[in-house]
JSON list of C-alpha atoms in Angstrom, two decimals:
[
{"chain": "C", "resi": 1, "resn": "MET", "atom": "CA", "xyz": [-51.74, 49.67, 1.52]},
{"chain": "C", "resi": 2, "resn": "PRO", "atom": "CA", "xyz": [-49.83, 52.27, 3.62]},
{"chain": "C", "resi": 3, "resn": "LYS", "atom": "CA", "xyz": [-51.52, 54.41, 6.31]},
{"chain": "C", "resi": 4, "resn": "MET", "atom": "CA", "xyz": [-52.12, 58.02, 5.16]},
{"chain": "C", "resi": 5, "resn": "ARG", "atom": "CA", "xyz": [-52.77, 61.01, 7.09]},
{"chain": "C", "resi": 6, "resn": "TYR", "atom": "CA", "xyz": [-54.55, 64.18, 5.62]},
{"chain": "C", "resi": 7, "resn": "VAL", "atom": "CA", "xyz": [-53.26, 67.64, 6.28]},
{"chain": "C", "resi": 8, "resn": "ILE", "atom": "CA", "xyz": [-56.06, 70.42, 5.93]},
{"chain": "C", "resi": 9, "resn": "LEU", "atom": "CA", "xyz": [-54.65, 73.80, 4.85]},
{"chain": "C", "resi": 10, "resn": "GLN", "atom": "CA", "xyz": [-56.54, 77.08, 4.46]},
{"chain": "C", "resi": 11, "resn": "GLN", "atom": "CA", "xyz": [-55.32, 80.01, 2.29]},
{"chain": "C", "resi": 12, "resn": "HIS", "atom": "CA", "xyz": [-57.81, 82.87, 2.56]},
{"chain": "C", "resi": 13, "resn": "GLN", "atom": "CA", "xyz": [-61.22, 81.21, 1.87]},
{"chain": "C", "resi": 14, "resn": "GLU", "atom": "CA", "xyz": [-59.75, 78.39, 0.21]},
{"chain": "C", "resi": 15, "resn": "LEU", "atom": "CA", "xyz": [-59.04, 74.80, 1.52]},
{"chain": "C", "resi": 16, "resn": "GLN", "atom": "CA", "xyz": [-56.36, 72.59, 0.27]},
{"chain": "C", "resi": 17, "resn": "PHE", "atom": "CA", "xyz": [-56.21, 68.62, 1.26]},
{"chain": "C", "resi": 18, "resn": "VAL", "atom": "CA", "xyz": [-52.88, 67.10, 1.16]},
{"chain": "C", "resi": 19, "resn": "GLU", "atom": "CA", "xyz": [-52.41, 63.33, 1.58]},
{"chain": "C", "resi": 20, "resn": "MET", "atom": "CA", "xyz": [-49.31, 62.39, 3.54]},
{"chain": "C", "resi": 21, "resn": "PRO", "atom": "CA", "xyz": [-47.80, 59.17, 4.64]},
{"chain": "C", "resi": 22, "resn": "GLU", "atom": "CA", "xyz": [-48.84, 58.68, 8.22]},
{"chain": "C", "resi": 23, "resn": "GLU", "atom": "CA", "xyz": [-45.38, 59.12, 9.91]},
{"chain": "C", "resi": 24, "resn": "TYR", "atom": "CA", "xyz": [-44.68, 62.43, 7.81]},
{"chain": "C", "resi": 25, "resn": "ALA", "atom": "CA", "xyz": [-48.02, 64.44, 8.26]},
{"chain": "C", "resi": 26, "resn": "TYR", "atom": "CA", "xyz": [-46.73, 65.98, 11.36]},
{"chain": "C", "resi": 27, "resn": "GLN", "atom": "CA", "xyz": [-43.59, 66.95, 9.95]},
{"chain": "C", "resi": 28, "resn": "LEU", "atom": "CA", "xyz": [-45.79, 68.66, 7.28]},
{"chain": "C", "resi": 29, "resn": "SER", "atom": "CA", "xyz": [-47.95, 70.49, 9.72]},
{"chain": "C", "resi": 30, "resn": "ALA", "atom": "CA", "xyz": [-44.91, 71.64, 11.88]},
{"chain": "C", "resi": 31, "resn": "LEU", "atom": "CA", "xyz": [-43.06, 72.83, 8.73]},
{"chain": "C", "resi": 32, "resn": "ASN", "atom": "CA", "xyz": [-46.09, 74.83, 7.59]},
{"chain": "C", "resi": 33, "resn": "LEU", "atom": "CA", "xyz": [-46.51, 76.45, 11.21]},
{"chain": "C", "resi": 34, "resn": "ARG", "atom": "CA", "xyz": [-42.58, 77.30, 11.16]},
{"chain": "C", "resi": 35, "resn": "LEU", "atom": "CA", "xyz": [-42.73, 78.84, 7.62]},
{"chain": "C", "resi": 36, "resn": "ASN", "atom": "CA", "xyz": [-45.87, 80.98, 8.57]},
{"chain": "C", "resi": 37, "resn": "LYS", "atom": "CA", "xyz": [-43.95, 82.15, 11.73]},
{"chain": "C", "resi": 38, "resn": "GLU", "atom": "CA", "xyz": [-40.80, 83.00, 9.68]},
{"chain": "C", "resi": 39, "resn": "ILE", "atom": "CA", "xyz": [-42.32, 84.36, 6.45]},
{"chain": "C", "resi": 40, "resn": "ASP", "atom": "CA", "xyz": [-42.92, 87.75, 7.81]},
{"chain": "C", "resi": 41, "resn": "LYS", "atom": "CA", "xyz": [-39.05, 88.37, 8.29]},
{"chain": "C", "resi": 42, "resn": "LEU", "atom": "CA", "xyz": [-38.44, 88.13, 4.67]},
{"chain": "C", "resi": 43, "resn": "THR", "atom": "CA", "xyz": [-37.81, 91.20, 2.66]},
{"chain": "C", "resi": 44, "resn": "ALA", "atom": "CA", "xyz": [-38.01, 89.83, -0.77]},
{"chain": "C", "resi": 45, "resn": "ASP", "atom": "CA", "xyz": [-40.66, 91.10, -3.41]},
{"chain": "C", "resi": 46, "resn": "ASN", "atom": "CA", "xyz": [-41.77, 87.49, -4.42]},
{"chain": "C", "resi": 47, "resn": "VAL", "atom": "CA", "xyz": [-42.45, 86.01, -0.90]},
{"chain": "C", "resi": 48, "resn": "PRO", "atom": "CA", "xyz": [-44.84, 83.13, -1.37]},
{"chain": "C", "resi": 49, "resn": "ASP", "atom": "CA", "xyz": [-48.49, 83.41, -0.15]},
{"chain": "C", "resi": 50, "resn": "LEU", "atom": "CA", "xyz": [-48.57, 80.45, 2.42]},
{"chain": "C", "resi": 51, "resn": "PRO", "atom": "CA", "xyz": [-51.92, 78.46, 3.35]},
{"chain": "C", "resi": 52, "resn": "LYS", "atom": "CA", "xyz": [-51.99, 77.77, 7.15]},
{"chain": "C", "resi": 53, "resn": "ALA", "atom": "CA", "xyz": [-52.34, 74.09, 8.50]},
{"chain": "C", "resi": 54, "resn": "ILE", "atom": "CA", "xyz": [-55.51, 74.02, 10.29]},
{"chain": "C", "resi": 55, "resn": "ALA", "atom": "CA", "xyz": [-56.32, 70.29, 10.96]},
{"chain": "C", "resi": 56, "resn": "GLU", "atom": "CA", "xyz": [-54.95, 66.70, 10.53]},
{"chain": "C", "resi": 57, "resn": "CYS", "atom": "CA", "xyz": [-57.05, 63.57, 10.34]},
{"chain": "C", "resi": 58, "resn": "ASP", "atom": "CA", "xyz": [-56.79, 59.76, 9.69]},
{"chain": "C", "resi": 59, "resn": "SER", "atom": "CA", "xyz": [-59.53, 59.58, 7.27]},
{"chain": "C", "resi": 60, "resn": "LEU", "atom": "CA", "xyz": [-60.95, 62.09, 4.75]},
{"chain": "C", "resi": 61, "resn": "GLU", "atom": "CA", "xyz": [-63.74, 61.63, 2.36]},
{"chain": "C", "resi": 62, "resn": "LEU", "atom": "CA", "xyz": [-64.34, 64.75, 0.14]},
{"chain": "C", "resi": 63, "resn": "LEU", "atom": "CA", "xyz": [-67.97, 65.13, -0.67]},
{"chain": "C", "resi": 64, "resn": "ARG", "atom": "CA", "xyz": [-67.66, 68.00, -3.22]},
{"chain": "C", "resi": 65, "resn": "GLU", "atom": "CA", "xyz": [-66.11, 67.64, -6.85]},
{"chain": "C", "resi": 66, "resn": "ASP", "atom": "CA", "xyz": [-64.51, 71.06, -6.52]},
{"chain": "C", "resi": 67, "resn": "TYR", "atom": "CA", "xyz": [-61.98, 69.79, -4.06]},
{"chain": "C", "resi": 68, "resn": "SER", "atom": "CA", "xyz": [-59.31, 67.22, -4.63]},
{"chain": "C", "resi": 69, "resn": "LEU", "atom": "CA", "xyz": [-56.51, 65.37, -2.69]},
{"chain": "C", "resi": 70, "resn": "GLN", "atom": "CA", "xyz": [-53.01, 66.28, -3.55]},
{"chain": "C", "resi": 71, "resn": "SER", "atom": "CA", "xyz": [-49.98, 64.29, -2.69]},
{"chain": "C", "resi": 72, "resn": "GLY", "atom": "CA", "xyz": [-47.72, 65.21, -0.10]},
{"chain": "C", "resi": 73, "resn": "LEU", "atom": "CA", "xyz": [-44.64, 64.96, -2.59]},
{"chain": "C", "resi": 74, "resn": "ASP", "atom": "CA", "xyz": [-46.50, 67.30, -5.11]},
{"chain": "C", "resi": 75, "resn": "TYR", "atom": "CA", "xyz": [-47.44, 69.78, -2.43]},
{"chain": "C", "resi": 76, "resn": "ILE", "atom": "CA", "xyz": [-43.68, 69.99, -1.18]},
{"chain": "C", "resi": 77, "resn": "ASN", "atom": "CA", "xyz": [-42.34, 70.20, -4.57]},
{"chain": "C", "resi": 78, "resn": "VAL", "atom": "CA", "xyz": [-44.44, 73.23, -5.25]},
{"chain": "C", "resi": 79, "resn": "LEU", "atom": "CA", "xyz": [-43.45, 74.74, -1.95]},
{"chain": "C", "resi": 80, "resn": "GLU", "atom": "CA", "xyz": [-39.84, 74.03, -2.61]},
{"chain": "C", "resi": 81, "resn": "SER", "atom": "CA", "xyz": [-40.05, 75.71, -6.05]},
{"chain": "C", "resi": 82, "resn": "ALA", "atom": "CA", "xyz": [-41.88, 78.89, -4.48]},
{"chain": "C", "resi": 83, "resn": "PHE", "atom": "CA", "xyz": [-39.20, 79.33, -1.78]},
{"chain": "C", "resi": 84, "resn": "ALA", "atom": "CA", "xyz": [-36.13, 78.60, -4.13]},
{"chain": "C", "resi": 85, "resn": "SER", "atom": "CA", "xyz": [-37.47, 81.39, -6.35]},
{"chain": "C", "resi": 86, "resn": "VAL", "atom": "CA", "xyz": [-37.48, 83.91, -3.47]},
{"chain": "C", "resi": 87, "resn": "GLN", "atom": "CA", "xyz": [-34.57, 86.65, -3.76]},
{"chain": "C", "resi": 88, "resn": "GLU", "atom": "CA", "xyz": [-34.04, 87.67, -0.26]},
{"chain": "C", "resi": 89, "resn": "LYS", "atom": "CA", "xyz": [-32.72, 91.32, 0.19]},
{"chain": "C", "resi": 90, "resn": "LYS", "atom": "CA", "xyz": [-31.14, 90.93, 3.64]},
{"chain": "C", "resi": 91, "resn": "ASP", "atom": "CA", "xyz": [-29.19, 88.40, 5.46]},
{"chain": "C", "resi": 92, "resn": "TYR", "atom": "CA", "xyz": [-32.35, 86.35, 6.67]},
{"chain": "C", "resi": 93, "resn": "PRO", "atom": "CA", "xyz": [-31.27, 82.86, 6.62]},
{"chain": "C", "resi": 94, "resn": "LEU", "atom": "CA", "xyz": [-33.61, 81.75, 4.13]},
{"chain": "C", "resi": 95, "resn": "ILE", "atom": "CA", "xyz": [-31.41, 78.85, 3.38]},
{"chain": "C", "resi": 96, "resn": "SER", "atom": "CA", "xyz": [-32.42, 77.17, 6.80]},
{"chain": "C", "resi": 97, "resn": "LEU", "atom": "CA", "xyz": [-35.98, 77.17, 5.57]},
{"chain": "C", "resi": 98, "resn": "LEU", "atom": "CA", "xyz": [-35.06, 75.93, 2.33]},
{"chain": "C", "resi": 99, "resn": "THR", "atom": "CA", "xyz": [-33.02, 73.06, 4.06]},
{"chain": "C", "resi": 100, "resn": "GLU", "atom": "CA", "xyz": [-36.08, 72.03, 6.25]},
{"chain": "C", "resi": 101, "resn": "ILE", "atom": "CA", "xyz": [-38.18, 72.03, 3.00]},
{"chain": "C", "resi": 102, "resn": "ARG", "atom": "CA", "xyz": [-35.76, 70.20, 1.09]},
{"chain": "C", "resi": 103, "resn": "ALA", "atom": "CA", "xyz": [-35.38, 67.45, 4.00]},
{"chain": "C", "resi": 104, "resn": "LEU", "atom": "CA", "xyz": [-38.93, 66.61, 4.18]},
{"chain": "C", "resi": 105, "resn": "GLN", "atom": "CA", "xyz": [-39.02, 66.65, 0.41]},
{"chain": "C", "resi": 106, "resn": "ALA", "atom": "CA", "xyz": [-36.20, 64.12, 0.08]},
{"chain": "C", "resi": 107, "resn": "GLN", "atom": "CA", "xyz": [-37.78, 61.96, 2.83]},
{"chain": "C", "resi": 108, "resn": "LEU", "atom": "CA", "xyz": [-40.96, 61.98, 0.79]},
{"chain": "C", "resi": 109, "resn": "GLU", "atom": "CA", "xyz": [-39.23, 61.00, -2.40]},
{"chain": "C", "resi": 110, "resn": "GLN", "atom": "CA", "xyz": [-37.55, 58.08, -0.65]},
{"chain": "C", "resi": 111, "resn": "TRP", "atom": "CA", "xyz": [-40.93, 57.06, 0.80]},
{"chain": "C", "resi": 112, "resn": "TYR", "atom": "CA", "xyz": [-42.65, 57.04, -2.56]},
{"chain": "C", "resi": 113, "resn": "GLU", "atom": "CA", "xyz": [-40.00, 55.26, -4.12]},
{"chain": "C", "resi": 114, "resn": "GLU", "atom": "CA", "xyz": [-39.90, 52.49, -1.63]},
{"chain": "C", "resi": 115, "resn": "GLU", "atom": "CA", "xyz": [-43.70, 52.35, -1.96]},
{"chain": "C", "resi": 116, "resn": "GLU", "atom": "CA", "xyz": [-43.26, 51.80, -5.64]},
{"chain": "C", "resi": 117, "resn": "GLU", "atom": "CA", "xyz": [-40.80, 49.06, -5.09]},
{"chain": "C", "resi": 118, "resn": "GLY", "atom": "CA", "xyz": [-42.98, 47.43, -2.55]},
{"chain": "C", "resi": 119, "resn": "VAL", "atom": "CA", "xyz": [-40.39, 47.68, 0.28]},
{"chain": "C", "resi": 120, "resn": "HIS", "atom": "CA", "xyz": [-42.78, 48.51, 3.10]}
]
């Protein structure tokens, strides 16, 4: 069984719990910090409202039914879709943010495929 880490995100008063393969959790946290730093530079009308990474942990037991785990791949797919739909008005290099998101997305897709095939 692969080792997983959990990235805890906060959006307003809501918490999100994202389950990531251990070797990619830091990348998600770092990507989140970068996106939150750069998002104010976007001039589009439909800029995504991003949660902020607030913690990472090795184990997580959710005690309330109103919270659930989201797979890292599901989370990154939603994130990619949100940024792909942004219609930037100025020359801000939105493509560089999308490239970072898509790089992690591709790594996670490969990781999950290998897990299904039992490569690890």
